[in-house]
PDB file of C-alpha atoms in Angstrom:
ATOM      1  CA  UNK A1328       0.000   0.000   0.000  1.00 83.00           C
ATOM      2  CA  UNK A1329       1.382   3.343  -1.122  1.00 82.00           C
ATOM      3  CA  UNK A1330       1.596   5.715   2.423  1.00 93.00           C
ATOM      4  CA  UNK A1331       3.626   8.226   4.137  1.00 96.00           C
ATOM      5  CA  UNK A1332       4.643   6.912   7.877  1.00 97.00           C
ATOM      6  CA  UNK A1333       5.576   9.160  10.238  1.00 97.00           C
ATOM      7  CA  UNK A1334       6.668   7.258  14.051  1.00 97.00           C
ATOM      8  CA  UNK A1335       5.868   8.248  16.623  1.00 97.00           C
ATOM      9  CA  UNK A1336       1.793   9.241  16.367  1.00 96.00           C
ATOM     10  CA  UNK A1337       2.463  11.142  20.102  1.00 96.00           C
ATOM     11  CA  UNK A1338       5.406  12.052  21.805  1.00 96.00           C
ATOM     12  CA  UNK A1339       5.866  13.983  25.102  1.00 96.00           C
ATOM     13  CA  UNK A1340       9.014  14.771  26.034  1.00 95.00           C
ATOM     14  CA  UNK A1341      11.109  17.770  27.987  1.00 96.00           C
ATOM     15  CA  UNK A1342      12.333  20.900  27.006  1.00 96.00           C
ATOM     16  CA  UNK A1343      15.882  20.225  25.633  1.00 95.00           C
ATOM     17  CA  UNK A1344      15.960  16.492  25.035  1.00 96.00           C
ATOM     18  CA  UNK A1345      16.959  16.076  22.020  1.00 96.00           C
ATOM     19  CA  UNK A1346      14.344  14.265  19.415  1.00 97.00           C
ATOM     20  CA  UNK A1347      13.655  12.839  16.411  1.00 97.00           C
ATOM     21  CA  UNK A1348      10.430  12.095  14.190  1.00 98.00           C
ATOM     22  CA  UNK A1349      10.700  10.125  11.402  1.00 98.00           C
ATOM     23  CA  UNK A1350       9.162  10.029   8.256  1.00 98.00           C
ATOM     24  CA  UNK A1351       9.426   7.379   5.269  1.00 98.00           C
ATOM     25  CA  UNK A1352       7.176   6.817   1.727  1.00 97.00           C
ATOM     26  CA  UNK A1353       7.314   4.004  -0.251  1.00 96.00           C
ATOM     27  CA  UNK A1354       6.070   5.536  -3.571  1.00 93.00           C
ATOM     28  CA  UNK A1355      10.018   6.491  -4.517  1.00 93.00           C
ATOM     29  CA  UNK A1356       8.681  10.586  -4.752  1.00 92.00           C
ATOM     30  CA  UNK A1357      11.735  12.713  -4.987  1.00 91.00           C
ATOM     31  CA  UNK A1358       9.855  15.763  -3.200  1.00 90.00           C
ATOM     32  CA  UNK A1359       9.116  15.199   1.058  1.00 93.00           C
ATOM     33  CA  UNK A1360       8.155  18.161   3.317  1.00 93.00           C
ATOM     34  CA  UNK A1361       7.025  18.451   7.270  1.00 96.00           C
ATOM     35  CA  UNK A1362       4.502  20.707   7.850  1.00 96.00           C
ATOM     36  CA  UNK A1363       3.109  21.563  11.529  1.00 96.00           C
ATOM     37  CA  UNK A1364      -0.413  22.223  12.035  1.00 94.00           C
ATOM     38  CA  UNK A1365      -1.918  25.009  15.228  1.00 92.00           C
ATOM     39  CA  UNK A1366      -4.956  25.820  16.155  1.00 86.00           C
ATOM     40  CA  UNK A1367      -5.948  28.939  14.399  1.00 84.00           C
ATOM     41  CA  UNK A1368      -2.966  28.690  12.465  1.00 87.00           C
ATOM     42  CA  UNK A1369      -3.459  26.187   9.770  1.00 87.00           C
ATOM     43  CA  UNK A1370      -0.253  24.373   8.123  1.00 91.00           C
ATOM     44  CA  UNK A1371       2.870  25.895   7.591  1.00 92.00           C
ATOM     45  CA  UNK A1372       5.811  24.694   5.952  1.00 92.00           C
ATOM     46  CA  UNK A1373       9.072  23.718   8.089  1.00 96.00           C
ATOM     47  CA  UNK A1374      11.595  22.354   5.475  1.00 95.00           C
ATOM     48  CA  UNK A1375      11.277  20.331   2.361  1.00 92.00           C
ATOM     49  CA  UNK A1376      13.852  18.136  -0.022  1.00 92.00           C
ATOM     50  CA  UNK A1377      13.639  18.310  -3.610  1.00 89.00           C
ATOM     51  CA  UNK A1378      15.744  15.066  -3.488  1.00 90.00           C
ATOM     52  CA  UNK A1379      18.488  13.280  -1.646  1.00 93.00           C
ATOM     53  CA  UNK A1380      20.757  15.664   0.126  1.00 93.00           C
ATOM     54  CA  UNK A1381      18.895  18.787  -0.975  1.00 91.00           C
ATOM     55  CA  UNK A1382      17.003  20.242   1.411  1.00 94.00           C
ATOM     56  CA  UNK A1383      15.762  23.875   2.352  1.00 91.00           C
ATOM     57  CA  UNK A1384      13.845  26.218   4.868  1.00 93.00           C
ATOM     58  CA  UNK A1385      10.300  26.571   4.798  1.00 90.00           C
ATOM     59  CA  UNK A1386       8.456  29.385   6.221  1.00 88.00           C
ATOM     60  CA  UNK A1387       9.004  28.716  10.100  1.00 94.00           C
ATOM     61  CA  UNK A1388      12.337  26.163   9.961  1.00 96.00           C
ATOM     62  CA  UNK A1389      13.580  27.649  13.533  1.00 97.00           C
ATOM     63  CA  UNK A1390      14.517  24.748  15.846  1.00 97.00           C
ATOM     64  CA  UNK A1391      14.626  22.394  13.702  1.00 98.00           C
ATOM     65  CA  UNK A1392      16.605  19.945  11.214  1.00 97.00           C
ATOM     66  CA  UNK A1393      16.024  17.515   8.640  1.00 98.00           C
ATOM     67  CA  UNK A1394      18.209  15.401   6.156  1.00 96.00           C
ATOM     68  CA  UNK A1395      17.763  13.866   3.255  1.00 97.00           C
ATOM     69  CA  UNK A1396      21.048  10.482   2.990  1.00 97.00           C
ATOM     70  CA  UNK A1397      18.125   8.337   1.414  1.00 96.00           C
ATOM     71  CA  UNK A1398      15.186   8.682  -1.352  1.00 95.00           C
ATOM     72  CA  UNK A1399      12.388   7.097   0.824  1.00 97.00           C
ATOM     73  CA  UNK A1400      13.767   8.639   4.370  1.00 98.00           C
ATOM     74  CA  UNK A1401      13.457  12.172   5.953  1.00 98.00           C
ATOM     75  CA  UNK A1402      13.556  12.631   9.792  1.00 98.00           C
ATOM     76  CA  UNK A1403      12.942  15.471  11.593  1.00 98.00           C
ATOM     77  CA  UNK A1404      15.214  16.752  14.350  1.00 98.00           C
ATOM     78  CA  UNK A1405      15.038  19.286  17.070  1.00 97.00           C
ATOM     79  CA  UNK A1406      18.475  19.652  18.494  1.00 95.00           C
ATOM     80  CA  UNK A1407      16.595  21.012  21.841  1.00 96.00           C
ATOM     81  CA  UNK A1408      12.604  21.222  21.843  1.00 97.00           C
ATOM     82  CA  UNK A1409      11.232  24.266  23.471  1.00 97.00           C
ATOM     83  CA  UNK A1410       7.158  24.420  24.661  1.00 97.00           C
ATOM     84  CA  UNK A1411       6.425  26.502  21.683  1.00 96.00           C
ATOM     85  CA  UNK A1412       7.526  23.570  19.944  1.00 97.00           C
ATOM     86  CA  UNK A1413       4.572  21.823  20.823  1.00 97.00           C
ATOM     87  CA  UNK A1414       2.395  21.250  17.733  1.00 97.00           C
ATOM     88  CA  UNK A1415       1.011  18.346  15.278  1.00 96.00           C
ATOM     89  CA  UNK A1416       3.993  17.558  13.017  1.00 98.00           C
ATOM     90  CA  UNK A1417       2.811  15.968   9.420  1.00 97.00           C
ATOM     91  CA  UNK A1418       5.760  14.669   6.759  1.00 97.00           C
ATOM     92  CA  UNK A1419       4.104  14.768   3.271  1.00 94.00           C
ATOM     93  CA  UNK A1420       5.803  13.388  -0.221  1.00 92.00           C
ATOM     94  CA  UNK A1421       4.880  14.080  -3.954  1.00 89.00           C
ATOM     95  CA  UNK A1422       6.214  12.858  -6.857  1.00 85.00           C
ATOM     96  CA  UNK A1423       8.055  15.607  -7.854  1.00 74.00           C
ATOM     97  CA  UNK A1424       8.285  19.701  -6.358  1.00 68.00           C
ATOM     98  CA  UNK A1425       4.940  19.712  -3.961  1.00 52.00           C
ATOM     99  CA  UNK A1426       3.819  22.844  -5.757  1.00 55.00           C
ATOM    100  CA  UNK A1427       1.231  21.307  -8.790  1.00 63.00           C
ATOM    101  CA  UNK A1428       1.382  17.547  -7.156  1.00 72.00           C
ATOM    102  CA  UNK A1429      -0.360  16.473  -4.595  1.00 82.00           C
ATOM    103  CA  UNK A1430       1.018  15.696  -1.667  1.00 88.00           C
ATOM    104  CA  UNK A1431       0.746  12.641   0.084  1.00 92.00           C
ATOM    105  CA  UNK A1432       0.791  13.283   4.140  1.00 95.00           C
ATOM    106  CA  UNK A1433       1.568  10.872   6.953  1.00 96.00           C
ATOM    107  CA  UNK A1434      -1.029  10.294   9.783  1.00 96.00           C
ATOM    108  CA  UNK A1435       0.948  12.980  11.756  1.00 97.00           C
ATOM    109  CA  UNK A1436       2.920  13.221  15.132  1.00 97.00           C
ATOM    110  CA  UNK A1437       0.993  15.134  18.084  1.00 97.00           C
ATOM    111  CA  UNK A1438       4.404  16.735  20.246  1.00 97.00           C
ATOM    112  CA  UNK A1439       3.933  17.952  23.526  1.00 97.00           C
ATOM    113  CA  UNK A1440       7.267  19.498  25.142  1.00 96.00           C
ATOM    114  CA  UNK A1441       6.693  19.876  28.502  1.00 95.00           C
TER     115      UNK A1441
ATOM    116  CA  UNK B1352       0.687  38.836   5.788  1.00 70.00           C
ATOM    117  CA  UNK B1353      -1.810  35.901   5.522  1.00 80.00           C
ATOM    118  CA  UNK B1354      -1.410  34.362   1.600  1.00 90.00           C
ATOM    119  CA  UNK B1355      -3.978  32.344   1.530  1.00 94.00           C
ATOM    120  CA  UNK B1356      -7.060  33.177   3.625  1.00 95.00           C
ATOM    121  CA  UNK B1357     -10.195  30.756   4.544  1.00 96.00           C
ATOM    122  CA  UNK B1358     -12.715  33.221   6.900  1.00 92.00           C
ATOM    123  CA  UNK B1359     -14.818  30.933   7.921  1.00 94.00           C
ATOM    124  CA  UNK B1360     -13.262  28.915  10.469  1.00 93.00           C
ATOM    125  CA  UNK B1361     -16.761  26.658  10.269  1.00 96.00           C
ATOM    126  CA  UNK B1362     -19.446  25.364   8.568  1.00 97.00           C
ATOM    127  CA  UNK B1363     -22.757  23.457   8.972  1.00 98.00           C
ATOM    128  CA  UNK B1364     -24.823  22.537   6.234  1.00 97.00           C
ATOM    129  CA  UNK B1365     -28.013  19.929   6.331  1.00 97.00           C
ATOM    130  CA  UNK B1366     -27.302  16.301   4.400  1.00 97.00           C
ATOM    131  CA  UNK B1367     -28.611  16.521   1.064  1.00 97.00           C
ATOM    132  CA  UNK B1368     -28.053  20.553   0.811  1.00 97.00           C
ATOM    133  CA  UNK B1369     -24.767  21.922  -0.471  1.00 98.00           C
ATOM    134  CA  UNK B1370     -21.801  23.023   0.648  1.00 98.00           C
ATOM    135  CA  UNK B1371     -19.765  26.159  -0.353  1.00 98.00           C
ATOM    136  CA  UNK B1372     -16.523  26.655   1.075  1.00 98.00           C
ATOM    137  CA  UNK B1373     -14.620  30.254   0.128  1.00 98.00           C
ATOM    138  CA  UNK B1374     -10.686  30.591   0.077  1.00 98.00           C
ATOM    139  CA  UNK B1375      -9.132  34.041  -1.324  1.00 97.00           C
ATOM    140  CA  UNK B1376      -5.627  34.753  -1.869  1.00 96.00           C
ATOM    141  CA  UNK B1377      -3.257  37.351  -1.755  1.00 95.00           C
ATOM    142  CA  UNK B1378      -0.369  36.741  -4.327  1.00 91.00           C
ATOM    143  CA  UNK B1379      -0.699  36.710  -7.793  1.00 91.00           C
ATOM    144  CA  UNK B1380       2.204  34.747  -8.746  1.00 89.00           C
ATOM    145  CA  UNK B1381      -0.256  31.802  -7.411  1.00 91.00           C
ATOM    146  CA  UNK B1382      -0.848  29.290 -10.534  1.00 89.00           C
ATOM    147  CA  UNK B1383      -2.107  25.684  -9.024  1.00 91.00           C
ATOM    148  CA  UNK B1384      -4.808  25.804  -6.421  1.00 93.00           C
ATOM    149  CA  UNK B1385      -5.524  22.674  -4.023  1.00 94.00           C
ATOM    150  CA  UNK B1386      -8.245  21.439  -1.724  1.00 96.00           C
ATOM    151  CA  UNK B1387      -7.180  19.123   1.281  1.00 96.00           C
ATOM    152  CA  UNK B1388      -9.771  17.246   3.173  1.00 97.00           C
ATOM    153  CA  UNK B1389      -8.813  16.209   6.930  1.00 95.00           C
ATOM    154  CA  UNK B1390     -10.724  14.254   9.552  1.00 95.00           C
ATOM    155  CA  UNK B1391      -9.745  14.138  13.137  1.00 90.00           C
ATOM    156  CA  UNK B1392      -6.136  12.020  13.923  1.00 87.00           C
ATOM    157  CA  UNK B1393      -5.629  11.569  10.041  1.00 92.00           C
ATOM    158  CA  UNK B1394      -3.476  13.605   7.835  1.00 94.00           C
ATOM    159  CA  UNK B1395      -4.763  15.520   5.008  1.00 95.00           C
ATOM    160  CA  UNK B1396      -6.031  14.080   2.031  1.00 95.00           C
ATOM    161  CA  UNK B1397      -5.901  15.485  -1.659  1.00 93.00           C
ATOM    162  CA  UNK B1398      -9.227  16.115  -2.836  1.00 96.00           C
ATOM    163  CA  UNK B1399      -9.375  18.187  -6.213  1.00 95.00           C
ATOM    164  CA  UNK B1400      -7.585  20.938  -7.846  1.00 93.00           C
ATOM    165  CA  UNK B1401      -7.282  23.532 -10.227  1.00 94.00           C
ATOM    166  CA  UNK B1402      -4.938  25.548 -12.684  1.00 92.00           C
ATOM    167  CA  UNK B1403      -5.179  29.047 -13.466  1.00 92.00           C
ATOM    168  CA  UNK B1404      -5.612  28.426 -16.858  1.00 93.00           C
ATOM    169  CA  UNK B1405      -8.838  27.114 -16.003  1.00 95.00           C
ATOM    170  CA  UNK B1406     -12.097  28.303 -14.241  1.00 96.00           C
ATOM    171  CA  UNK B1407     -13.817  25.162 -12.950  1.00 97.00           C
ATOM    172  CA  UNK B1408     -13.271  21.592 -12.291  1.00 97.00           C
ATOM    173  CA  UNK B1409     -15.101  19.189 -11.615  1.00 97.00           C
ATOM    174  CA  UNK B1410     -14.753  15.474  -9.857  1.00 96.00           C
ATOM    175  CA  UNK B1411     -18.196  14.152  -8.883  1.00 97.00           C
ATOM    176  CA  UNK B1412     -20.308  15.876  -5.975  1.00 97.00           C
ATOM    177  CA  UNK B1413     -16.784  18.175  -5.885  1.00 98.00           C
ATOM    178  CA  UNK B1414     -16.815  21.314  -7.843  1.00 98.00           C
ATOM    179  CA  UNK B1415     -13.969  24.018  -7.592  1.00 98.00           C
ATOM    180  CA  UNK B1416     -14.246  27.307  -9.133  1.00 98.00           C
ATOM    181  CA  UNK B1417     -11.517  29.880  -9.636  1.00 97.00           C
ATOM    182  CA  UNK B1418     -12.155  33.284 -10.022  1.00 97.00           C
ATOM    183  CA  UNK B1419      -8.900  34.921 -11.046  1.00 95.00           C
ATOM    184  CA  UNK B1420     -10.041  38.519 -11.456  1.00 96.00           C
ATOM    185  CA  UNK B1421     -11.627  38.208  -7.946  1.00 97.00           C
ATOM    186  CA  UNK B1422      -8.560  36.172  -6.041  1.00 97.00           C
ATOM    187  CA  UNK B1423     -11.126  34.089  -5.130  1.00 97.00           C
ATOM    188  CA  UNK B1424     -11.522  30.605  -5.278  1.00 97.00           C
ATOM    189  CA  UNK B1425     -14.785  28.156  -3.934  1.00 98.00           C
ATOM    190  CA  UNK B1426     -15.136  24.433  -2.733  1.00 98.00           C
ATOM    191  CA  UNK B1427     -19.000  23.557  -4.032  1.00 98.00           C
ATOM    192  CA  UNK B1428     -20.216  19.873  -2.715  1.00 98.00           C
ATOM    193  CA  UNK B1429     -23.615  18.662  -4.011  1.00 97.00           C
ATOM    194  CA  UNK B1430     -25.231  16.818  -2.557  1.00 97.00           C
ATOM    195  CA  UNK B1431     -23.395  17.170   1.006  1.00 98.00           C
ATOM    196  CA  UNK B1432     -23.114  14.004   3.218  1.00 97.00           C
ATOM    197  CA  UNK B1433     -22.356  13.339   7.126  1.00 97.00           C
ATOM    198  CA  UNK B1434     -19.041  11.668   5.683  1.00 96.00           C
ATOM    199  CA  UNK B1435     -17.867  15.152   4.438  1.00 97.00           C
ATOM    200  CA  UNK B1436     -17.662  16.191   8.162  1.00 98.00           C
ATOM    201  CA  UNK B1437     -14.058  17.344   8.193  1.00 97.00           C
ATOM    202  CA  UNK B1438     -11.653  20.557   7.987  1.00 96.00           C
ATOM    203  CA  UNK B1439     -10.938  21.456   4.371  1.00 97.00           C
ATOM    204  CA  UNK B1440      -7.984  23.010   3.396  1.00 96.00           C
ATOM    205  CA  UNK B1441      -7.498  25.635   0.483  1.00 96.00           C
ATOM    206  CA  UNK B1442      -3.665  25.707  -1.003  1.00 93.00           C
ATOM    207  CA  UNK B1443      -1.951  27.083  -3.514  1.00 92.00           C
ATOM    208  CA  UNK B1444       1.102  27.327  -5.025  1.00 87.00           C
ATOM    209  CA  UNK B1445       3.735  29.861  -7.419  1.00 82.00           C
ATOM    210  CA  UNK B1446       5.381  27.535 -10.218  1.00 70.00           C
ATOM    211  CA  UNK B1447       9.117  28.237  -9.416  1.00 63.00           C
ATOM    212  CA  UNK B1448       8.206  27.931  -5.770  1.00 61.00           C
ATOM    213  CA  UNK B1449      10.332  24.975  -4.829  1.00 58.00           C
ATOM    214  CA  UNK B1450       7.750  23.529  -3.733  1.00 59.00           C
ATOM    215  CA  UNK B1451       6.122  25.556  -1.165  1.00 74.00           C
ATOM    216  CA  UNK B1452       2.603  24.921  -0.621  1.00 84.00           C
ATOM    217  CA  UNK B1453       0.916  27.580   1.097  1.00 88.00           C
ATOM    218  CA  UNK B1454      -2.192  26.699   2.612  1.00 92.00           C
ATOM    219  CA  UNK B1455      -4.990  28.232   4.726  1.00 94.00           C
ATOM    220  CA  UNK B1456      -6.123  28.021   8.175  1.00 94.00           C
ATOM    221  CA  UNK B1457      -8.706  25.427   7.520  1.00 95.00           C
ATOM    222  CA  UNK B1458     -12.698  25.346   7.526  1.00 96.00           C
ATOM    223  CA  UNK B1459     -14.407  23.088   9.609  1.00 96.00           C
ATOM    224  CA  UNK B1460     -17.621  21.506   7.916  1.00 98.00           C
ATOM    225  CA  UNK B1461     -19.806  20.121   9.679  1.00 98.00           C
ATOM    226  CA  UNK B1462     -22.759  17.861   7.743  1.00 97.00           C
ATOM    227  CA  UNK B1463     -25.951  17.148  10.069  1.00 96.00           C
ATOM    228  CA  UNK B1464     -27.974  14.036   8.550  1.00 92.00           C
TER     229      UNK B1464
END
């Protein structure tokens, strides 16, 4: 089955422990994005890889990191989590740039830094 | 400044009746518009799309229309059903963009049988 999967579905952790959220397709798309979602606030764009090892800021990237060493593979990291951090996480994939294909999301990540 | 804007953070409509959901935008480099469906603890799902080049587009009891002249772009669903109960999210998108989608803040629709 084609799908996005995104591990883990909730995580609460502490501000400043290090953490990591990661994302993998199976439907070998060159183009994967996260995307966090807030009330009142809709989704916004983190970072997103046109392909392996290219990778770049989306509208609110403070905080965090991402990499791209593999086609199917691209975790997010944040080096040290801060409440304002807390947010639902979703890692999407297209076939190729996200802006005229549709994105395929994962089931998302609910994050609660305490 | 707020690209994409959906005002009505909610919706109800009665089963059988439709539904017209409003998204206007800001930027007129947009070219691709989306709609995303969502229910609760699921990620968003495509659901149709349009191109500037075109005006309306069609995909069963899902209509979009695109108003260039106007910024304004609508989400018609006829007839609406209780399993169209979720947030729908307008997008859209400037070719040359690298990809970023920019989306709005959601409306919630809510279908009572």
């Amino acid at each position: 089955e084609a799908q996005v999967t995104q591990n883990p579905r909730y995580l609460i952790t502490v501000t400043g422990k290090k953490l990591t959220v990661t994302c993998s397709q199976n439907m070998n798309h060159e183009y994967m994005s996260w995307y966090r979602q807030d009330p009142g606030l809709g989704l916004r764009q983190i970072y997103y890889s046109m392909n392996v090892e290219v990778t770049d800021k989306g509208d609110v990237p403070e905080g965090y990191k991402v990499s791209r060493k593999e086609k199917r593979n691209f975790p997010l990291i944040l080096e040290s989590p801060s409440p304002n951090q807390t947010s639902l996480y979703f890692c999407a994939s297209s076939l190729f740039r996200g802006g005229n294909e549709k994105l395929f999301f994962g089931s998302g990540t609910q994050l609660s830094v305490l | 400044d707020q690209q994409v804007k959906q005002n009505s953070p909610s919706l109800s409509v009665q089963e059988g009746r439709i539904s017209i959901l409003n998204c206007d935008y800001t930027n007129s480099m947009f070219d691709y518009f989306l709609w995303y469906k969502k229910y609760p603890a699921e990620g968003p799902t495509f659901l149709i799309s349009i191109s500037s080049i075109k005006d309306k587009n069609e995909d069963g009891r899902f209509t979009v229309f695109l108003n260039k002249s106007a910024k304004h772009l609508s989400l018609h669903i006829v007839p609406s059903q209780p399993g169209d109960s979720a947030v729908y999210f307008c997008a859209a998108s400037a070719w040359g963009s690298q990809g970023n989608l920019i989306f709005g803040k959601g409306t919630k629709l809510s279908v009572k049988p």
